[in-house]
């Protein structure tokens, strides 16, 4: 006769709950990537066409992605997911009738812009994963570190924002030259 171990049962239940939550989030992300935007769910946040994000394909083949917010701290999952949904909506607006460009070997340059009075955050405390996953699905052939490098810099600006540049790897030195104010400014916290 088996004895009932309440601790083991609780652990298995928690593992099953985590797996179900992970599967739900993965399915929502997939649906948001594939399905056209529709009306928000009743009682849910209004995410979509009026989202504070913009995607621009520049003449030199670079992509400039602008979010009207500083990326959240790690662990702030709700805010990270909201920004990811905003980013998906911006991508759909930027490429309504065509496939977006794909980058094979590239650099993602994260430019964190802090408005007056906003304290700078350490780069290792910022949540990049949700936005990077959206960018990978839309624009990258793969975000493995062998093909995609990431660069982060912070600067002071008129208001809080994050600009993410998606660049062919060979264009990164030119980006550094033309955006010196983003990374070579006086240290300020």
mmCIF file of C-alpha atoms in Angstrom:
data_model
loop_
_atom_site.group_PDB
_atom_site.id
_atom_site.type_symbol
_atom_site.label_atom_id
_atom_site.label_comp_id
_atom_site.label_asym_id
_atom_site.label_seq_id
_atom_site.Cartn_x
_atom_site.Cartn_y
_atom_site.Cartn_z
ATOM 1 C CA UNK A 1 0.000 0.000 0.000
ATOM 2 C CA UNK A 2 1.365 3.407 -1.000
ATOM 3 C CA UNK A 3 1.547 6.081 1.618
ATOM 4 C CA UNK A 4 0.462 9.610 0.728
ATOM 5 C CA UNK A 5 3.326 12.101 0.896
ATOM 6 C CA UNK A 6 1.758 15.593 1.060
ATOM 7 C CA UNK A 7 5.057 17.391 0.406
ATOM 8 C CA UNK A 8 5.795 15.370 -2.731
ATOM 9 C CA UNK A 9 2.203 15.831 -3.936
ATOM 10 C CA UNK A 10 2.474 19.580 -3.405
ATOM 11 C CA UNK A 11 5.761 19.701 -5.337
ATOM 12 C CA UNK A 12 4.233 17.804 -8.267
ATOM 13 C CA UNK A 13 1.212 20.104 -8.258
ATOM 14 C CA UNK A 14 3.445 23.200 -8.299
ATOM 15 C CA UNK A 15 5.515 21.749 -11.159
ATOM 16 C CA UNK A 16 2.330 21.048 -13.132
ATOM 17 C CA UNK A 17 1.079 24.599 -12.497
ATOM 18 C CA UNK A 18 4.379 26.079 -13.690
ATOM 19 C CA UNK A 19 4.308 23.935 -16.823
ATOM 20 C CA UNK A 20 0.705 24.981 -17.540
ATOM 21 C CA UNK A 21 1.526 28.684 -17.048
ATOM 22 C CA UNK A 22 4.574 28.410 -19.299
ATOM 23 C CA UNK A 23 2.518 26.665 -21.989
ATOM 24 C CA UNK A 24 -0.199 29.339 -21.730
ATOM 25 C CA UNK A 25 2.298 32.182 -22.104
ATOM 26 C CA UNK A 26 3.994 30.462 -25.035
ATOM 27 C CA UNK A 27 0.650 29.934 -26.763
ATOM 28 C CA UNK A 28 -0.355 33.578 -26.182
ATOM 29 C CA UNK A 29 2.954 34.809 -27.601
ATOM 30 C CA UNK A 30 2.575 32.547 -30.628
ATOM 31 C CA UNK A 31 -1.020 33.665 -31.213
ATOM 32 C CA UNK A 32 -0.029 37.328 -30.887
ATOM 33 C CA UNK A 33 2.692 36.802 -33.481
ATOM 34 C CA UNK A 34 0.513 34.934 -35.989
ATOM 35 C CA UNK A 35 -3.018 36.302 -35.587
ATOM 36 C CA UNK A 36 -4.091 39.766 -36.768
ATOM 37 C CA UNK A 37 -4.895 42.265 -34.017
ATOM 38 C CA UNK A 38 -8.425 42.161 -32.723
ATOM 39 C CA UNK A 39 -10.440 43.777 -29.968
ATOM 40 C CA UNK A 40 -8.980 43.425 -26.475
ATOM 41 C CA UNK A 41 -10.461 40.834 -24.168
ATOM 42 C CA UNK A 42 -13.148 42.131 -21.828
ATOM 43 C CA UNK A 43 -11.517 43.587 -18.755
ATOM 44 C CA UNK A 44 -8.043 43.158 -20.236
ATOM 45 C CA UNK A 45 -5.573 45.883 -21.081
ATOM 46 C CA UNK A 46 -6.071 47.680 -24.359
ATOM 47 C CA UNK A 47 -3.015 46.583 -26.275
ATOM 48 C CA UNK A 48 -2.710 47.094 -29.987
ATOM 49 C CA UNK A 49 -2.873 49.839 -32.531
ATOM 50 C CA UNK A 50 -2.370 52.719 -30.085
ATOM 51 C CA UNK A 51 0.588 51.047 -28.401
ATOM 52 C CA UNK A 52 3.591 53.237 -27.544
ATOM 53 C CA UNK A 53 6.011 51.619 -29.991
ATOM 54 C CA UNK A 54 7.317 52.376 -33.483
ATOM 55 C CA UNK A 55 9.343 50.365 -36.021
ATOM 56 C CA UNK A 56 11.190 52.066 -38.890
ATOM 57 C CA UNK A 57 13.197 50.528 -41.713
ATOM 58 C CA UNK A 58 15.894 53.086 -42.504
ATOM 59 C CA UNK A 59 17.519 53.699 -45.886
ATOM 60 C CA UNK A 60 20.774 52.028 -44.882
ATOM 61 C CA UNK A 61 18.931 48.781 -44.085
ATOM 62 C CA UNK A 62 18.971 49.317 -40.344
ATOM 63 C CA UNK A 63 15.871 48.851 -38.231
ATOM 64 C CA UNK A 64 15.079 51.375 -35.509
ATOM 65 C CA UNK A 65 12.589 50.142 -32.916
ATOM 66 C CA UNK A 66 11.409 52.767 -30.435
ATOM 67 C CA UNK A 67 9.511 52.030 -27.232
ATOM 68 C CA UNK A 68 8.211 55.012 -25.287
ATOM 69 C CA UNK A 69 9.476 53.560 -22.011
ATOM 70 C CA UNK A 70 12.651 52.396 -20.348
ATOM 71 C CA UNK A 71 12.745 48.601 -20.326
ATOM 72 C CA UNK A 72 11.587 47.212 -16.976
ATOM 73 C CA UNK A 73 13.687 45.556 -14.325
ATOM 74 C CA UNK A 74 14.106 41.795 -14.454
ATOM 75 C CA UNK A 75 11.183 40.075 -12.797
ATOM 76 C CA UNK A 76 8.583 42.691 -13.807
ATOM 77 C CA UNK A 77 6.891 40.187 -16.101
ATOM 78 C CA UNK A 78 3.582 42.001 -16.605
ATOM 79 C CA UNK A 79 5.240 45.192 -17.836
ATOM 80 C CA UNK A 80 7.641 43.196 -20.012
ATOM 81 C CA UNK A 81 4.764 41.319 -21.627
ATOM 82 C CA UNK A 82 2.854 44.578 -22.225
ATOM 83 C CA UNK A 83 5.882 46.031 -24.032
ATOM 84 C CA UNK A 84 6.225 42.823 -26.059
ATOM 85 C CA UNK A 85 2.574 43.107 -27.163
ATOM 86 C CA UNK A 86 3.122 46.787 -28.031
ATOM 87 C CA UNK A 87 6.158 45.827 -30.081
ATOM 88 C CA UNK A 88 4.224 43.150 -32.003
ATOM 89 C CA UNK A 89 1.507 45.697 -32.842
ATOM 90 C CA UNK A 90 4.151 48.168 -34.069
ATOM 91 C CA UNK A 91 5.698 45.490 -36.308
ATOM 92 C CA UNK A 92 2.280 44.722 -37.824
ATOM 93 C CA UNK A 93 1.745 48.452 -38.472
ATOM 94 C CA UNK A 94 5.200 48.850 -40.055
ATOM 95 C CA UNK A 95 4.848 45.831 -42.365
ATOM 96 C CA UNK A 96 1.106 45.413 -43.030
ATOM 97 C CA UNK A 97 1.389 44.041 -46.569
ATOM 98 C CA UNK A 98 4.907 42.662 -46.753
ATOM 99 C CA UNK A 99 7.213 40.391 -44.843
ATOM 100 C CA UNK A 100 9.683 42.208 -42.602
ATOM 101 C CA UNK A 101 13.389 41.980 -43.446
ATOM 102 C CA UNK A 102 15.374 39.120 -41.935
ATOM 103 C CA UNK A 103 18.841 39.541 -40.439
ATOM 104 C CA UNK A 104 21.201 36.566 -40.277
ATOM 105 C CA UNK A 105 24.348 37.838 -38.535
ATOM 106 C CA UNK A 106 23.473 40.986 -36.646
ATOM 107 C CA UNK A 107 23.857 43.240 -33.633
ATOM 108 C CA UNK A 108 21.015 44.403 -31.416
ATOM 109 C CA UNK A 109 22.036 47.768 -29.957
ATOM 110 C CA UNK A 110 19.848 48.677 -26.972
ATOM 111 C CA UNK A 111 19.886 52.422 -26.359
ATOM 112 C CA UNK A 112 18.298 53.155 -22.958
ATOM 113 C CA UNK A 113 17.209 56.801 -22.814
ATOM 114 C CA UNK A 114 16.424 58.354 -19.442
ATOM 115 C CA UNK A 115 14.325 61.481 -19.050
ATOM 116 C CA UNK A 116 15.224 64.289 -16.638
ATOM 117 C CA UNK A 117 15.287 63.111 -13.046
ATOM 118 C CA UNK A 118 15.078 59.412 -13.903
ATOM 119 C CA UNK A 119 17.775 57.331 -12.240
ATOM 120 C CA UNK A 120 19.880 55.125 -14.521
ATOM 121 C CA UNK A 121 19.542 51.363 -14.048
ATOM 122 C CA UNK A 122 22.350 48.834 -14.236
ATOM 123 C CA UNK A 123 22.186 47.025 -17.570
ATOM 124 C CA UNK A 124 22.292 43.615 -15.894
ATOM 125 C CA UNK A 125 19.038 44.454 -14.052
ATOM 126 C CA UNK A 126 17.037 45.173 -17.209
ATOM 127 C CA UNK A 127 14.625 42.701 -18.795
ATOM 128 C CA UNK A 128 15.532 42.245 -22.464
ATOM 129 C CA UNK A 129 14.163 38.753 -23.059
ATOM 130 C CA UNK A 130 10.528 39.501 -23.938
ATOM 131 C CA UNK A 131 11.393 42.202 -26.481
ATOM 132 C CA UNK A 132 14.309 40.209 -27.888
ATOM 133 C CA UNK A 133 12.048 37.184 -28.400
ATOM 134 C CA UNK A 134 9.600 39.351 -30.393
ATOM 135 C CA UNK A 135 12.440 40.822 -32.468
ATOM 136 C CA UNK A 136 13.862 37.365 -33.129
ATOM 137 C CA UNK A 137 10.513 36.032 -34.337
ATOM 138 C CA UNK A 138 9.994 38.994 -36.666
ATOM 139 C CA UNK A 139 13.452 39.971 -37.916
ATOM 140 C CA UNK A 140 16.181 37.457 -37.039
ATOM 141 C CA UNK A 141 16.919 34.065 -38.477
ATOM 142 C CA UNK A 142 18.104 33.073 -34.991
ATOM 143 C CA UNK A 143 19.129 34.918 -31.825
ATOM 144 C CA UNK A 144 21.853 32.468 -30.850
ATOM 145 C CA UNK A 145 24.954 34.264 -29.601
ATOM 146 C CA UNK A 146 26.921 32.864 -32.544
ATOM 147 C CA UNK A 147 24.776 34.939 -34.934
ATOM 148 C CA UNK A 148 23.432 37.811 -32.850
ATOM 149 C CA UNK A 149 25.393 40.066 -30.508
ATOM 150 C CA UNK A 150 23.835 42.527 -28.088
ATOM 151 C CA UNK A 151 25.193 45.925 -27.073
ATOM 152 C CA UNK A 152 23.699 48.170 -24.392
ATOM 153 C CA UNK A 153 24.254 51.842 -23.696
ATOM 154 C CA UNK A 154 22.468 54.521 -21.699
ATOM 155 C CA UNK A 155 22.138 58.246 -22.094
ATOM 156 C CA UNK A 156 20.105 61.180 -20.879
ATOM 157 C CA UNK A 157 17.265 62.409 -23.121
ATOM 158 C CA UNK A 158 14.169 64.566 -23.075
ATOM 159 C CA UNK A 159 11.943 61.659 -21.964
ATOM 160 C CA UNK A 160 12.141 57.972 -21.124
ATOM 161 C CA UNK A 161 12.461 55.660 -24.109
ATOM 162 C CA UNK A 162 14.269 52.614 -25.409
ATOM 163 C CA UNK A 163 15.558 52.445 -28.943
ATOM 164 C CA UNK A 164 16.638 49.063 -30.228
ATOM 165 C CA UNK A 165 18.704 49.098 -33.390
ATOM 166 C CA UNK A 166 18.826 45.915 -35.477
ATOM 167 C CA UNK A 167 21.953 46.135 -37.614
ATOM 168 C CA UNK A 168 23.885 43.859 -39.926
ATOM 169 C CA UNK A 169 27.057 42.996 -37.991
ATOM 170 C CA UNK A 170 29.294 44.836 -40.465
ATOM 171 C CA UNK A 171 27.280 48.062 -39.874
ATOM 172 C CA UNK A 172 27.897 48.129 -36.115
ATOM 173 C CA UNK A 173 31.208 50.085 -36.282
ATOM 174 C CA UNK A 174 29.439 52.769 -38.330
ATOM 175 C CA UNK A 175 26.584 52.853 -35.791
ATOM 176 C CA UNK A 176 29.142 53.414 -33.024
ATOM 177 C CA UNK A 177 30.635 56.315 -34.992
ATOM 178 C CA UNK A 178 27.308 57.966 -35.795
ATOM 179 C CA UNK A 179 25.735 57.454 -32.348
ATOM 180 C CA UNK A 180 28.650 58.430 -30.154
ATOM 181 C CA UNK A 181 26.382 60.482 -27.847
ATOM 182 C CA UNK A 182 24.594 57.248 -26.933
ATOM 183 C CA UNK A 183 27.605 55.480 -25.506
ATOM 184 C CA UNK A 184 30.481 57.929 -24.969
ATOM 185 C CA UNK A 185 28.761 60.608 -22.914
ATOM 186 C CA UNK A 186 29.822 61.640 -19.424
ATOM 187 C CA UNK A 187 28.945 59.030 -16.807
ATOM 188 C CA UNK A 188 25.744 60.015 -15.076
ATOM 189 C CA UNK A 189 23.524 58.137 -12.697
#
